[in-house]
């Protein structure tokens, strides 16, 4: 009887301890929302593959934190800030979502980050690019993972100017992301001694780029900077090839183009493009092993958006676990303090404005004859150290105290 009593007592203590621990997680579940474009021009860029990356992060973490399950919910914001804000508000108010991530499209990310500031909820943006997220519109609860327009400008813009691409004309997506990418790249081109001869703006999801490309060609530029993304970039590249623009010696700078879009476009059309990403599957044994698992689940290799989402979910769960609660203030504090060390980022650090700083890479798309396998698409040209790729806290324009 004594032995049985001791066993029962020990079990009751364990249950009580687990119950008290679980009470630190609100609502008995930690819920993360992945909000992105799942049906439009950026569906391959992030889309449902980012949702799968988030689920993989939860699975690799063990499926639970603080003794309660972790749940991933997702929705398609259709690249509309009002739709995104409405979904986010419902998630926070009704579905008790603790944090929202991915947020492809800069106008969407700014809208949801602003709402989340008012609701005192954490956002970790991996799919949007504007530096305003950690600049003039920074918040204590907003974080920016994976890349931004400054990192892309330093990588792709800098490389081309240094290799003779000194006269630029921009084809720019007509919303916050496009303006930011054009602005950051223009500043960098000029700082390197290059010239910006002009720019033209096109609507999101345009189908005919002929007039824009001809205007760029007639400007006398030797580089056409594509300050757009997803299918917009792919379609512009296809039509530039049809017009013989690149054959005439003008270079195309794909300022935001990832492995997903290169695959969709094909090596024949994309060969020779220079681009900047924060991760590539064939850089290491660790990357190759993870990419194989990802491909088994999605049918594709991950790009930096998918990997950034995996990293963001993982880091959030680490912070919740270390804080002993999913309450926003202590978790946000730890997200600012904890180093980022995972399959995506090595020795990453988070600045007071929420910008995660890690190394970026300049790649060139291989020629078809150089590719040895279905996803063998990049040659690495250079590594851009994180402290060069990203704006410092002082340069960012963020007014949060350091």
Coordinates of C-alpha atoms in Angstrom, one line a residue:
X1 CA 0.0 0.0 0.0
X2 CA 2.8 2.4 0.9
X3 CA 4.4 1.9 -2.5
X4 CA 1.1 2.4 -4.3
X5 CA 0.4 5.5 -2.3
X6 CA 3.8 6.9 -3.2
X7 CA 3.2 6.1 -6.9
X8 CA -0.2 7.8 -6.8
X9 CA 1.2 10.8 -5.0
X10 CA 4.0 11.2 -7.6
X11 CA 1.6 10.9 -10.4
X12 CA -0.7 13.5 -8.9
X13 CA 2.2 15.9 -8.5
X14 CA 3.3 15.4 -12.1
X15 CA -0.3 16.0 -13.4
X16 CA -0.6 19.1 -11.2
X17 CA 2.7 20.4 -12.4
X18 CA 1.8 19.8 -16.0
X19 CA -1.6 21.4 -15.5
X20 CA 0.0 24.5 -14.0
X21 CA 2.6 24.7 -16.8
X22 CA -0.1 24.4 -19.4
X23 CA -2.1 27.2 -17.8
X24 CA 0.7 29.5 -19.0
X25 CA -0.5 28.9 -22.6
X26 CA -3.7 30.8 -23.1
X27 CA -6.8 28.8 -24.3
X28 CA -5.0 25.5 -24.0
X29 CA -3.4 25.8 -27.4
X30 CA -0.7 27.9 -29.1
X31 CA -2.2 29.0 -32.5
X32 CA -0.1 30.5 -35.3
X33 CA -1.7 31.9 -38.5
X34 CA 0.0 31.8 -41.9
X35 CA -1.6 34.5 -44.0
X36 CA -0.4 34.8 -47.6
X37 CA -1.3 34.7 -51.3
X38 CA -2.4 31.2 -52.1
X39 CA -4.1 31.8 -55.5
X40 CA -2.6 34.8 -57.2
X41 CA 0.7 36.0 -58.6
X42 CA 2.7 35.1 -55.4
X43 CA 1.2 31.6 -54.9
X44 CA 4.4 29.8 -55.9
X45 CA 6.5 32.4 -54.1
X46 CA 5.1 31.5 -50.7
X47 CA 1.6 30.1 -50.8
X48 CA 0.6 26.7 -49.6
X49 CA 4.3 25.6 -49.5
X50 CA 4.8 28.2 -46.7
X51 CA 1.9 26.7 -44.8
X52 CA 3.6 23.2 -45.1
X53 CA 6.9 24.7 -44.0
X54 CA 5.1 26.1 -40.9
X55 CA 3.6 22.6 -40.2
X56 CA 7.0 21.0 -40.6
X57 CA 8.4 23.4 -38.0
X58 CA 5.7 22.5 -35.5
X59 CA 6.3 18.8 -36.2
X60 CA 10.1 19.1 -35.8
X61 CA 9.5 21.0 -32.5
X62 CA 7.5 18.1 -31.2
X63 CA 4.0 19.3 -31.9
X64 CA 3.6 20.9 -28.5
X65 CA 4.9 23.7 -26.4
X66 CA 4.3 24.4 -22.7
X67 CA 2.5 21.1 -22.6
X68 CA -0.2 22.1 -25.1
X69 CA -0.6 21.5 -28.8
X70 CA 0.5 23.9 -31.5
X71 CA -2.0 24.6 -34.2
X72 CA -1.3 26.1 -37.7
X73 CA -4.2 27.9 -39.4
X74 CA -4.0 29.6 -42.8
X75 CA -5.9 31.8 -45.2
X76 CA -5.5 33.5 -48.6
X77 CA -5.5 37.3 -48.4
X78 CA -5.8 37.7 -52.1
X79 CA -3.1 40.4 -52.0
X80 CA -5.7 42.8 -50.6
X81 CA -4.8 44.7 -47.4
X82 CA -8.5 45.1 -46.4
X83 CA -9.1 41.4 -46.8
X84 CA -6.0 40.6 -44.8
X85 CA -6.9 42.9 -42.0
X86 CA -10.4 41.5 -41.8
X87 CA -9.0 37.9 -41.5
X88 CA -6.4 39.0 -38.9
X89 CA -9.0 40.7 -36.8
X90 CA -11.2 37.6 -36.9
X91 CA -8.3 35.4 -36.0
X92 CA -7.4 37.5 -33.0
X93 CA -10.8 38.3 -31.7
X94 CA -12.7 35.0 -32.4
X95 CA -10.2 32.3 -33.1
X96 CA -7.6 33.3 -30.5
X97 CA -4.6 33.2 -32.8
X98 CA -1.5 34.1 -31.0
X99 CA 0.8 35.3 -33.9
X100 CA 0.5 35.8 -37.6
X101 CA 3.4 35.1 -40.0
X102 CA 4.4 35.1 -43.7
X103 CA 2.3 38.0 -44.9
X104 CA 3.4 38.1 -48.6
X105 CA 2.8 41.5 -50.2
X106 CA 4.1 44.6 -48.5
X107 CA 0.9 46.5 -48.4
X108 CA -0.7 43.5 -46.6
X109 CA 2.1 43.1 -44.2
X110 CA 2.0 46.8 -43.2
X111 CA -1.7 46.7 -42.7
X112 CA -1.6 43.5 -40.5
X113 CA 1.4 44.6 -38.6
X114 CA -0.3 47.9 -37.8
X115 CA -3.5 46.1 -36.6
X116 CA -1.3 43.7 -34.6
X117 CA 0.4 46.6 -32.8
X118 CA -3.1 47.8 -31.6
X119 CA -4.0 44.3 -30.6
X120 CA -0.6 43.7 -29.0
X121 CA 0.0 40.6 -31.1
X122 CA 3.2 39.3 -32.7
X123 CA 3.8 39.3 -36.5
X124 CA 6.8 37.8 -38.2
X125 CA 6.9 38.7 -41.8
X126 CA 8.8 36.4 -44.2
X127 CA 7.0 37.0 -47.5
X128 CA 7.0 40.9 -47.8
X129 CA 10.0 43.0 -48.6
X130 CA 9.5 46.7 -47.7
X131 CA 12.0 48.1 -45.2
X132 CA 9.2 50.2 -43.7
X133 CA 8.2 47.2 -41.6
X134 CA 11.3 47.8 -39.5
X135 CA 11.7 51.4 -40.4
X136 CA 9.2 54.2 -40.1
X137 CA 6.3 51.8 -39.4
X138 CA 8.2 49.5 -36.9
X139 CA 6.4 48.2 -33.8
X140 CA 7.5 46.5 -30.6
X141 CA 5.7 43.3 -31.8
X142 CA 6.6 43.3 -35.5
X143 CA 9.5 41.2 -36.8
X144 CA 11.0 40.8 -40.3
X145 CA 12.6 37.6 -41.4
X146 CA 14.1 36.2 -44.7
X147 CA 14.9 39.3 -46.7
X148 CA 14.0 42.9 -47.5
X149 CA 14.4 45.4 -50.3
X150 CA 17.7 46.8 -48.9
X151 CA 19.2 43.3 -48.9
X152 CA 18.1 42.7 -52.5
X153 CA 19.5 46.0 -53.6
X154 CA 22.9 45.4 -52.0
X155 CA 23.1 41.9 -53.5
X156 CA 21.8 42.2 -57.0
X157 CA 22.1 45.9 -57.6
X158 CA 25.7 46.1 -56.2
X159 CA 26.9 43.2 -58.3
X160 CA 25.6 44.5 -61.6
X161 CA 27.0 48.0 -61.1
X162 CA 30.4 46.6 -60.2
X163 CA 30.3 44.5 -63.4
X164 CA 29.5 47.4 -65.8
X165 CA 25.7 47.7 -65.4
X166 CA 25.8 51.4 -64.7
X167 CA 22.7 52.7 -66.5
X168 CA 19.4 51.6 -65.0
X169 CA 15.7 51.8 -65.9
X170 CA 13.1 50.3 -63.6
X171 CA 9.9 48.4 -64.3
X172 CA 8.2 48.8 -61.0
X173 CA 5.1 47.1 -59.4
X174 CA 2.7 49.9 -58.5
X175 CA 2.4 49.4 -54.7
X176 CA 4.5 49.7 -51.6
X177 CA 6.9 46.8 -52.3
X178 CA 7.7 48.0 -55.8
X179 CA 8.4 51.6 -54.7
X180 CA 10.6 50.4 -51.8
X181 CA 12.6 48.0 -54.0
X182 CA 13.1 50.6 -56.7
X183 CA 14.1 53.3 -54.1
X184 CA 16.6 51.1 -52.3
X185 CA 18.2 49.8 -55.5
X186 CA 18.3 53.3 -57.0
X187 CA 20.2 54.6 -53.9
X188 CA 22.6 51.8 -54.1
X189 CA 23.2 52.1 -57.8
X190 CA 23.9 55.8 -57.4
X191 CA 26.2 55.3 -54.5
X192 CA 28.3 53.0 -56.7
X193 CA 28.6 55.6 -59.4
X194 CA 25.7 54.4 -61.6
X195 CA 22.8 56.3 -63.1
X196 CA 19.1 55.8 -63.0
X197 CA 17.6 56.9 -66.3
X198 CA 14.0 56.5 -65.4
X199 CA 11.2 54.2 -64.4
X200 CA 7.7 53.1 -65.3
X201 CA 5.1 51.6 -63.0
X202 CA 2.8 48.6 -63.9
X203 CA -0.2 47.2 -62.1
X204 CA 0.0 44.1 -60.0
X205 CA -0.7 41.0 -62.1
X206 CA -0.2 42.7 -65.4
X207 CA -0.1 40.5 -68.5
X208 CA 1.3 42.8 -71.2
X209 CA 4.7 44.4 -70.5
X210 CA 5.4 45.4 -74.1
X211 CA 5.0 49.1 -73.8
X212 CA 7.0 49.1 -70.5
X213 CA 9.8 47.1 -71.9
X214 CA 10.0 49.2 -75.1
X215 CA 10.2 52.3 -73.0
X216 CA 13.0 50.8 -70.9
X217 CA 14.9 49.8 -74.1
X218 CA 14.6 53.2 -75.7
X219 CA 16.0 54.9 -72.6
X220 CA 19.5 53.7 -73.4
X221 CA 19.8 51.7 -70.1
X222 CA 22.1 48.7 -70.0
X223 CA 20.2 47.2 -67.1
X224 CA 16.4 46.9 -66.7
X225 CA 15.7 46.5 -63.0
X226 CA 12.5 44.4 -62.5
X227 CA 11.2 45.9 -59.2
X228 CA 8.4 43.3 -59.0
X229 CA 8.0 39.6 -58.1
X230 CA 6.4 36.3 -58.8
X231 CA 4.5 36.0 -62.1
X232 CA 5.0 39.7 -62.8
X233 CA 8.8 39.1 -63.0
X234 CA 8.4 35.9 -64.9
X235 CA 6.1 37.4 -67.5
X236 CA 8.3 40.4 -68.0
X237 CA 11.4 38.2 -68.5
X238 CA 9.5 36.1 -71.1
X239 CA 8.4 39.1 -73.1
X240 CA 11.8 40.7 -72.9
X241 CA 13.2 37.5 -74.5
X242 CA 10.5 37.7 -77.2
X243 CA 11.5 41.3 -78.0
X244 CA 15.2 40.3 -78.2
X245 CA 16.1 42.8 -75.5
X246 CA 18.7 40.6 -73.7
X247 CA 20.1 39.5 -77.0
X248 CA 20.9 43.1 -77.7
X249 CA 23.1 43.3 -74.7
X250 CA 20.7 44.8 -72.1
X251 CA 20.8 42.9 -68.9
X252 CA 17.8 42.1 -66.8
X253 CA 18.1 42.4 -63.0
X254 CA 15.5 40.2 -61.3
X255 CA 15.4 42.1 -58.0
X256 CA 13.1 39.7 -56.3
X257 CA 13.1 36.3 -57.9
X258 CA 13.4 33.0 -56.1
X259 CA 13.9 29.3 -56.9
X260 CA 10.2 28.8 -57.3
X261 CA 9.9 31.3 -60.1
X262 CA 13.1 30.2 -61.8
X263 CA 11.7 26.7 -61.9
X264 CA 8.4 27.9 -63.3
X265 CA 10.1 30.0 -66.0
X266 CA 12.7 27.3 -66.9
X267 CA 16.4 27.5 -67.3
X268 CA 16.2 28.4 -71.0
X269 CA 14.4 31.7 -70.3
X270 CA 16.0 32.4 -66.9
X271 CA 19.7 31.5 -67.7
X272 CA 22.2 34.2 -66.8
X273 CA 19.9 36.1 -64.4
X274 CA 21.5 37.3 -61.3
X275 CA 19.4 37.3 -58.1
X276 CA 19.7 37.4 -54.3
X277 CA 18.3 34.8 -52.0
X278 CA 18.9 34.0 -48.3
X279 CA 19.1 30.2 -48.7
X280 CA 19.6 27.5 -51.4
X281 CA 19.0 23.8 -51.0
X282 CA 22.4 22.7 -52.4
X283 CA 24.7 24.8 -50.2
X284 CA 25.3 22.1 -47.5
X285 CA 24.5 18.6 -46.4
X286 CA 22.1 20.0 -43.8
X287 CA 20.3 22.0 -46.5
X288 CA 20.1 19.1 -48.8
X289 CA 18.6 16.8 -46.1
X290 CA 16.0 19.3 -45.2
X291 CA 15.1 20.1 -48.8
X292 CA 14.6 16.4 -49.5
X293 CA 12.0 16.2 -46.7
X294 CA 10.3 19.3 -47.9
X295 CA 10.2 18.0 -51.5
X296 CA 8.6 14.8 -50.3
X297 CA 5.8 16.8 -48.8
X298 CA 5.3 19.5 -51.4
X299 CA 6.8 18.2 -54.7
X300 CA 9.3 21.1 -54.8
X301 CA 12.5 22.5 -53.3
X302 CA 12.0 25.4 -50.8
X303 CA 13.0 29.0 -51.5
X304 CA 14.0 31.6 -48.9
X305 CA 10.3 32.4 -48.1
X306 CA 9.4 28.8 -47.3
X307 CA 12.6 28.4 -45.2
X308 CA 12.1 31.8 -43.5
X309 CA 8.6 30.7 -42.5
X310 CA 10.0 27.5 -41.1
X311 CA 12.6 29.5 -39.1
X312 CA 10.1 32.1 -37.9
X313 CA 7.7 29.4 -36.5
X314 CA 10.6 27.6 -34.9
X315 CA 12.0 30.7 -33.3
X316 CA 8.6 31.8 -32.0
X317 CA 8.1 28.4 -30.4
X318 CA 11.5 28.5 -28.8
X319 CA 10.7 31.9 -27.3
X320 CA 7.3 30.7 -26.0
X321 CA 9.0 27.7 -24.4
X322 CA 11.7 29.8 -22.8
X323 CA 9.3 32.4 -21.6
X324 CA 7.0 29.8 -20.1
X325 CA 4.0 31.6 -21.6
X326 CA 2.5 32.6 -24.9
X327 CA 1.8 36.2 -23.6
X328 CA 3.0 38.7 -26.1
X329 CA 5.3 41.0 -24.1
X330 CA 7.7 38.3 -22.7
X331 CA 7.7 36.4 -26.0
X332 CA 8.5 39.5 -28.0
X333 CA 11.3 40.4 -25.6
X334 CA 12.9 37.0 -26.1
X335 CA 12.5 37.2 -29.9
X336 CA 14.6 40.4 -29.7
X337 CA 17.2 38.8 -27.5
X338 CA 17.6 35.2 -28.7
X339 CA 20.2 34.3 -31.4
X340 CA 18.8 32.6 -34.5
X341 CA 20.6 29.3 -35.2
X342 CA 18.7 26.8 -37.4
X343 CA 18.8 25.2 -40.9
X344 CA 17.8 28.6 -42.4
X345 CA 20.0 31.1 -40.6
X346 CA 23.4 30.7 -39.0
X347 CA 24.3 33.2 -36.3
X348 CA 21.3 35.4 -37.0
X349 CA 20.5 38.3 -34.7
X350 CA 17.4 40.4 -34.2
X351 CA 17.8 44.2 -34.0
X352 CA 15.6 46.3 -31.6
X353 CA 13.4 47.2 -34.6
X354 CA 12.6 43.5 -35.3
X355 CA 14.9 43.0 -38.3
X356 CA 16.5 39.6 -38.3
X357 CA 20.1 40.0 -39.7
X358 CA 21.8 37.0 -41.4
X359 CA 23.9 36.4 -44.4
X360 CA 22.5 36.7 -48.0
X361 CA 23.8 35.2 -51.2
X362 CA 24.2 36.4 -54.8
X363 CA 23.4 33.7 -57.3
X364 CA 23.4 33.3 -61.1
X365 CA 21.0 31.1 -62.8
X366 CA 22.7 28.2 -64.6
X367 CA 22.5 27.5 -68.3
X368 CA 20.5 24.4 -69.2
X369 CA 23.7 22.5 -70.1
X370 CA 25.2 23.3 -66.7
X371 CA 22.4 21.8 -64.7
X372 CA 22.9 18.3 -63.5
X373 CA 19.5 17.6 -62.0
X374 CA 15.9 18.9 -62.0
X375 CA 16.4 21.5 -59.3
X376 CA 20.1 22.3 -59.9
X377 CA 19.6 25.9 -60.9
X378 CA 22.0 28.2 -59.1
X379 CA 25.7 29.1 -59.1
X380 CA 26.7 31.0 -56.0
X381 CA 28.7 34.1 -56.9
X382 CA 29.1 35.8 -53.5
X383 CA 28.1 35.9 -49.9
X384 CA 26.8 39.2 -48.6
X385 CA 27.4 39.4 -44.8
X386 CA 24.3 40.3 -42.9
X387 CA 25.7 43.5 -41.5
X388 CA 26.2 44.7 -45.1
X389 CA 22.9 43.3 -46.4
X390 CA 20.6 45.0 -43.8
X391 CA 20.2 48.5 -42.5
X392 CA 21.4 49.2 -39.0
X393 CA 19.0 50.2 -36.4
X394 CA 20.2 53.8 -36.7
X395 CA 19.8 53.8 -40.5
X396 CA 16.4 52.2 -40.5
X397 CA 14.4 55.2 -39.3
X398 CA 12.7 53.2 -36.6
X399 CA 11.8 55.3 -33.6
X400 CA 11.8 52.5 -31.1
X401 CA 14.3 53.1 -28.3
X402 CA 17.3 50.9 -28.5

